[in-house]
Amino acid sequence: MTFSALSRLECPKCGLTHDPDQVIGLCPCGSPLLARYDVPAVKLTKDELAARPPDLWRYHELLPVRAPENVVTLGEGMTPLLPLPRYGREIGVDRLLMKDEGLIPTGTFKARGAAVGVSRAYEVGVRRIAMPTNGNAGSAWAAYAARAGLEALVAMPVAAPEICRREVKVVGARLHLVDGLIGDAAAYVREQEGYFDVSTLKEPYRIEGKKTMGLEIAEQLGWRLPDVIVYPTGGGVGIIGIWKALLELRELGWIDGPLPRLVAVQSTGCAPIVQAYEQGLPESEPWPDAQTVAFGITVPRALGDFLVLRAIADTGGTAVAVGDETILAEQRRLAELEGAFVCPEGAATFAAARRLRESGWIHAGDQVVALNTGLGLKYPQTVPL
Amino acid sequence: MTFSALSRLECPKCGLTHDPDQVIGLCPCGSPLLARYDVPAVKLTKDELAARPPDLWRYHELLPVRAPENVVTLGEGMTPLLPLPRYGREIGVDRLLMKDEGLIPTGTFKARGAAVGVSRAYEVGVRRIAMPTNGNAGSAWAAYAARAGLEALVAMPVAAPEICRREVKVVGARLHLVDGLIGDAAAYVREQEGYFDVSTLKEPYRIEGKKTMGLEIAEQLGWRLPDVIVYPTGGGVGIIGIWKALLELRELGWIDGPLPRLVAVQSTGCAPIVQAYEQGLPESEPWPDAQTVAFGITVPRALGDFLVLRAIADTGGTAVAVGDETILAEQRRLAELEGAFVCPEGAATFAAARRLRESGWIHAGDQVVALNTGLGLKYPQTVPL
């Protein structure tokens, strides 16, 4: 049995396929590439899986790293899936669960993409990486790069959370601050020579790490899917990854029936995907003057917007924008009722769940998984001193 | 099979035993009480254990909560045990592992004691708790109290990490700041009426939560013990808990041979236990003018000092004090070489490991587990911006 069933890279726009065992970023047509696996060759059983260590590498057959010795890990994955009975009762969703991505290295779900992305980059021969970030992805990729012995350059808006700057610097990565948004940081990265650009969806493997959230939700629920999954959406890799995971599990024959309705949550201060969804467009328009307390989802135009919109359409999902005041109020309420101090991006999913229940889009009996994408600890200024 | 094998509470000083199914704090003689179990009645097998969910409640037979419905959980436990090959090579300890207690609710190992302590307090009928804290224990107990629906009062030195104040407040606990050290906060708590005092070792179950670190280390190493375990020591509950866990596993027949040599690490700015150890005393003297960057271990006199000293003596361990500059330098070095951003208390254990290897106390072939007790993220000012 081989460690990974990775077979090829495929372009979801033009349909071309590419050899995965080379240093490659986007498809020549400009689209992100998606990893494809020889799923029928995966002979894993659910029992064998259950006996493996509780980290995301338990799913190695469906991950792109070919050799175990190339795995770069800080112990990421298998985060808790917690019932929220008191908060759920308040918003009228009795079967509400939180997938808590705060309990992961560097404190956000970005660690998943970084662990798999760095491991695979190292495996195909990359030794220097560069990326723009709203903060948390930079923290994560810098940490895993240090663990792998790779050189890293991280470009970040000056308005990004201060803690992320410290995280990038303490592990010895090079930090560049830009007076602008993530797009400006991306422009800086494009000008640098000698680095492999690991921007969101510009390399094919970050999404493979993030899809493990979907694999874990399915496994933790005993391979029965929830009715709804609510996800905060900036670059969109998390929600696309979850969708991809569920499709692969269906191909594997481990799940059946309808997929959960996927909900993309944005802030009213930066809601390009919600706008495109409401207008029935296949892609988004750049959002002017983007600004929100949920800094991680301040992405005016996501490279993978068309995939997010497809994921929503394919699953009968929706897209919702919530305001900053609502986000902060929900963060407090969840903390008071359940003891969980979530990040503002995570709080946005709870605000959306409450709203969708009020509108009737979420039914009283629905099992709903809301993703908290990171620690509230990384955003101390969002709560009172 | 009963959920918990808890049989009694026992005083390690005067030897009296007490009924555990009541609200009880210290032994009337003034000593902390220890939970004892009917270990021969535990029929669990290692294979059954391996199939349980990856949180600390997998060890419920050896935990004091009698009914599963009283378990208050935020998904704590089964934190990573990571090889540190590059850093280990640098300090000459090739078989160095880090148990990373950053990946746990509220970001420190204090969550273990709080999860079990709050659950058991709730079970015996407590509805209002109060405690002094250097910060992180307060954050943890406040969070679990909120999750359980208990009222909580937390008293904290003004110099405690700012983030801990926010954590206590966001979950709706009452916060009281004192212009002094943890002893002054304890004095304030003693004056409050109507609260159950859950100070370190003043209730018997916090240590039960913390002992799960020892259970996990043994399980993660396949029930073969390491040669040395290095632990940062303030109140001492962590190291006492690990010792207690190993003794219970021995009684269960799951481990044999000598116990790991336990190392208590303190800061030169507050080293009462190191001083007592060096002078061969059974208890410590209060440390004057205690001050260190590793704020969590600023405990001038620990109620359980005699138990820490016994744990060291019983296992052939030692006690080491390291300076603040060394702690901060080691924090940086570990981050650069392994991508792990640890708290200063955690960094102290690595400084101690390096020192003990230099002195020859740790041998080149020893397998050494160093505990990182929490997230560096909670101490942003310890690393450069």
mmCIF file of N, CA and C in Angstrom, chain A residues 121-172:
data_model
loop_
_atom_site.group_PDB
_atom_site.id
_atom_site.type_symbol
_atom_site.label_atom_id
_atom_site.label_comp_id
_atom_site.label_asym_id
_atom_site.label_seq_id
_atom_site.Cartn_x
_atom_site.Cartn_y
_atom_site.Cartn_z
ATOM 1 N N ALA A 121 5.639 20.919 -0.431
ATOM 2 C CA ALA A 121 6.617 21.799 -1.081
ATOM 3 C C ALA A 121 8.023 21.253 -0.852
ATOM 4 N N TYR A 122 8.284 20.881 0.404
ATOM 5 C CA TYR A 122 9.594 20.306 0.719
ATOM 6 C C TYR A 122 9.839 19.043 -0.110
ATOM 7 N N GLU A 123 8.808 18.232 -0.225
ATOM 8 C CA GLU A 123 8.949 16.948 -0.929
ATOM 9 C C GLU A 123 9.285 17.120 -2.413
ATOM 10 N N VAL A 124 8.695 18.135 -3.045
ATOM 11 C CA VAL A 124 8.991 18.322 -4.476
ATOM 12 C C VAL A 124 10.236 19.189 -4.697
ATOM 13 N N GLY A 125 10.890 19.592 -3.600
ATOM 14 C CA GLY A 125 12.191 20.239 -3.756
ATOM 15 C C GLY A 125 12.241 21.726 -3.473
ATOM 16 N N VAL A 126 11.125 22.331 -3.073
ATOM 17 C CA VAL A 126 11.125 23.759 -2.749
ATOM 18 C C VAL A 126 11.940 23.994 -1.474
ATOM 19 N N ARG A 127 12.722 25.052 -1.433
ATOM 20 C CA ARG A 127 13.485 25.370 -0.224
ATOM 21 C C ARG A 127 13.246 26.796 0.275
ATOM 22 N N ARG A 128 12.586 27.634 -0.555
ATOM 23 C CA ARG A 128 12.295 29.015 -0.137
ATOM 24 C C ARG A 128 10.857 29.335 -0.533
ATOM 25 N N ILE A 129 10.059 29.761 0.430
ATOM 26 C CA ILE A 129 8.665 30.078 0.140
ATOM 27 C C ILE A 129 8.366 31.539 0.484
ATOM 28 N N ALA A 130 7.375 32.118 -0.206
ATOM 29 C CA ALA A 130 6.936 33.485 0.084
ATOM 30 C C ALA A 130 5.426 33.535 -0.036
ATOM 31 N N MET A 131 4.794 34.423 0.746
ATOM 32 C CA MET A 131 3.335 34.519 0.719
ATOM 33 C C MET A 131 2.838 35.838 1.273
ATOM 34 N N PRO A 132 1.701 36.306 0.737
ATOM 35 C CA PRO A 132 0.967 37.390 1.384
ATOM 36 C C PRO A 132 -0.022 36.761 2.366
ATOM 37 N N THR A 133 -0.417 37.531 3.370
ATOM 38 C CA THR A 133 -1.300 36.964 4.384
ATOM 39 C C THR A 133 -2.036 38.071 5.130
ATOM 40 N N ASN A 134 -3.207 37.742 5.645
ATOM 41 C CA ASN A 134 -3.865 38.636 6.593
ATOM 42 C C ASN A 134 -3.391 38.380 8.020
ATOM 43 N N GLY A 135 -2.408 37.517 8.168
ATOM 44 C CA GLY A 135 -1.810 37.311 9.488
ATOM 45 C C GLY A 135 -1.675 35.852 9.858
ATOM 46 N N ASN A 136 -2.782 35.176 10.016
ATOM 47 C CA ASN A 136 -2.735 33.834 10.571
ATOM 48 C C ASN A 136 -2.116 32.797 9.634
ATOM 49 N N ALA A 137 -2.360 32.933 8.351
ATOM 50 C CA ALA A 137 -1.716 31.998 7.423
ATOM 51 C C ALA A 137 -0.206 32.210 7.461
ATOM 52 N N GLY A 138 0.203 33.460 7.560
ATOM 53 C CA GLY A 138 1.636 33.751 7.655
ATOM 54 C C GLY A 138 2.251 33.137 8.891
ATOM 55 N N SER A 139 1.568 33.253 10.014
ATOM 56 C CA SER A 139 2.060 32.645 11.256
ATOM 57 C C SER A 139 2.246 31.149 11.071
ATOM 58 N N ALA A 140 1.245 30.532 10.471
ATOM 59 C CA ALA A 140 1.268 29.077 10.332
ATOM 60 C C ALA A 140 2.356 28.621 9.367
ATOM 61 N N TRP A 141 2.401 29.233 8.190
ATOM 62 C CA TRP A 141 3.399 28.803 7.208
ATOM 63 C C TRP A 141 4.817 29.088 7.699
ATOM 64 N N ALA A 142 5.006 30.190 8.409
ATOM 65 C CA ALA A 142 6.338 30.485 8.949
ATOM 66 C C ALA A 142 6.745 29.419 9.960
ATOM 67 N N ALA A 143 5.807 29.000 10.795
ATOM 68 C CA ALA A 143 6.128 27.992 11.814
ATOM 69 C C ALA A 143 6.495 26.657 11.170
ATOM 70 N N TYR A 144 5.697 26.220 10.206
ATOM 71 C CA TYR A 144 5.986 24.931 9.564
ATOM 72 C C TYR A 144 7.250 25.019 8.697
ATOM 73 N N ALA A 145 7.475 26.187 8.103
ATOM 74 C CA ALA A 145 8.723 26.355 7.343
ATOM 75 C C ALA A 145 9.919 26.197 8.280
ATOM 76 N N ALA A 146 9.836 26.799 9.470
ATOM 77 C CA ALA A 146 10.933 26.663 10.438
ATOM 78 C C ALA A 146 11.113 25.195 10.813
ATOM 79 N N ARG A 147 10.016 24.534 11.064
ATOM 80 C CA ARG A 147 10.076 23.117 11.446
ATOM 81 C C ARG A 147 10.722 22.280 10.340
ATOM 82 N N ALA A 148 10.481 22.672 9.078
ATOM 83 C CA ALA A 148 11.030 21.929 7.935
ATOM 84 C C ALA A 148 12.433 22.383 7.566
ATOM 85 N N GLY A 149 12.859 23.529 8.127
ATOM 86 C CA GLY A 149 14.143 24.085 7.726
ATOM 87 C C GLY A 149 14.092 24.847 6.417
ATOM 88 N N LEU A 150 12.908 25.314 6.022
ATOM 89 C CA LEU A 150 12.772 26.131 4.810
ATOM 90 C C LEU A 150 12.904 27.614 5.164
ATOM 91 N N GLU A 151 13.350 28.386 4.178
ATOM 92 C CA GLU A 151 13.392 29.834 4.334
ATOM 93 C C GLU A 151 12.025 30.408 3.961
ATOM 94 N N ALA A 152 11.535 31.382 4.739
ATOM 95 C CA ALA A 152 10.193 31.913 4.466
ATOM 96 C C ALA A 152 10.182 33.434 4.481
ATOM 97 N N LEU A 153 9.428 34.002 3.541
ATOM 98 C CA LEU A 153 9.187 35.443 3.485
ATOM 99 C C LEU A 153 7.683 35.656 3.567
ATOM 100 N N VAL A 154 7.247 36.485 4.516
ATOM 101 C CA VAL A 154 5.821 36.703 4.740
ATOM 102 C C VAL A 154 5.516 38.189 4.612
ATOM 103 N N ALA A 155 4.559 38.533 3.744
ATOM 104 C CA ALA A 155 4.149 39.930 3.574
ATOM 105 C C ALA A 155 2.744 40.102 4.122
ATOM 106 N N MET A 156 2.545 41.157 4.929
ATOM 107 C CA MET A 156 1.340 41.277 5.740
ATOM 108 C C MET A 156 0.905 42.752 5.813
ATOM 109 N N PRO A 157 -0.398 43.007 5.775
ATOM 110 C CA PRO A 157 -0.838 44.388 5.991
ATOM 111 C C PRO A 157 -0.439 44.882 7.387
ATOM 112 N N VAL A 158 -0.125 46.148 7.515
ATOM 113 C CA VAL A 158 0.228 46.686 8.841
ATOM 114 C C VAL A 158 -0.931 46.531 9.812
ATOM 115 N N ALA A 159 -2.162 46.476 9.288
ATOM 116 C CA ALA A 159 -3.331 46.362 10.164
ATOM 117 C C ALA A 159 -3.599 44.934 10.637
ATOM 118 N N ALA A 160 -2.807 43.980 10.177
ATOM 119 C CA ALA A 160 -3.011 42.582 10.603
ATOM 120 C C ALA A 160 -2.743 42.459 12.105
ATOM 121 N N PRO A 161 -3.301 41.424 12.742
ATOM 122 C CA PRO A 161 -3.104 41.282 14.184
ATOM 123 C C PRO A 161 -1.620 41.296 14.562
ATOM 124 N N GLU A 162 -1.303 42.093 15.562
ATOM 125 C CA GLU A 162 0.083 42.270 15.987
ATOM 126 C C GLU A 162 0.734 40.938 16.354
ATOM 127 N N ILE A 163 -0.049 40.070 16.966
ATOM 128 C CA ILE A 163 0.518 38.801 17.415
ATOM 129 C C ILE A 163 1.091 38.015 16.243
ATOM 130 N N CYS A 164 0.488 38.167 15.069
ATOM 131 C CA CYS A 164 0.975 37.415 13.909
ATOM 132 C C CYS A 164 2.367 37.888 13.477
ATOM 133 N N ARG A 165 2.615 39.177 13.637
ATOM 134 C CA ARG A 165 3.968 39.653 13.324
ATOM 135 C C ARG A 165 4.990 38.986 14.227
ATOM 136 N N ARG A 166 4.633 38.932 15.509
ATOM 137 C CA ARG A 166 5.566 38.321 16.468
ATOM 138 C C ARG A 166 5.776 36.837 16.151
ATOM 139 N N GLU A 167 4.706 36.170 15.785
ATOM 140 C CA GLU A 167 4.831 34.739 15.473
ATOM 141 C C GLU A 167 5.747 34.496 14.277
ATOM 142 N N VAL A 168 5.617 35.363 13.270
ATOM 143 C CA VAL A 168 6.440 35.204 12.079
ATOM 144 C C VAL A 168 7.911 35.442 12.417
ATOM 145 N N LYS A 169 8.145 36.483 13.232
ATOM 146 C CA LYS A 169 9.531 36.834 13.538
ATOM 147 C C LYS A 169 10.189 35.832 14.478
ATOM 148 N N VAL A 170 9.434 35.328 15.455
ATOM 149 C CA VAL A 170 10.075 34.477 16.466
ATOM 150 C C VAL A 170 10.593 33.175 15.860
ATOM 151 N N VAL A 171 9.955 32.709 14.795
ATOM 152 C CA VAL A 171 10.433 31.469 14.170
ATOM 153 C C VAL A 171 11.495 31.729 13.103
ATOM 154 N N GLY A 172 11.892 32.997 12.967
ATOM 155 C CA GLY A 172 13.011 33.312 12.092
ATOM 156 C C GLY A 172 12.662 33.569 10.643
#
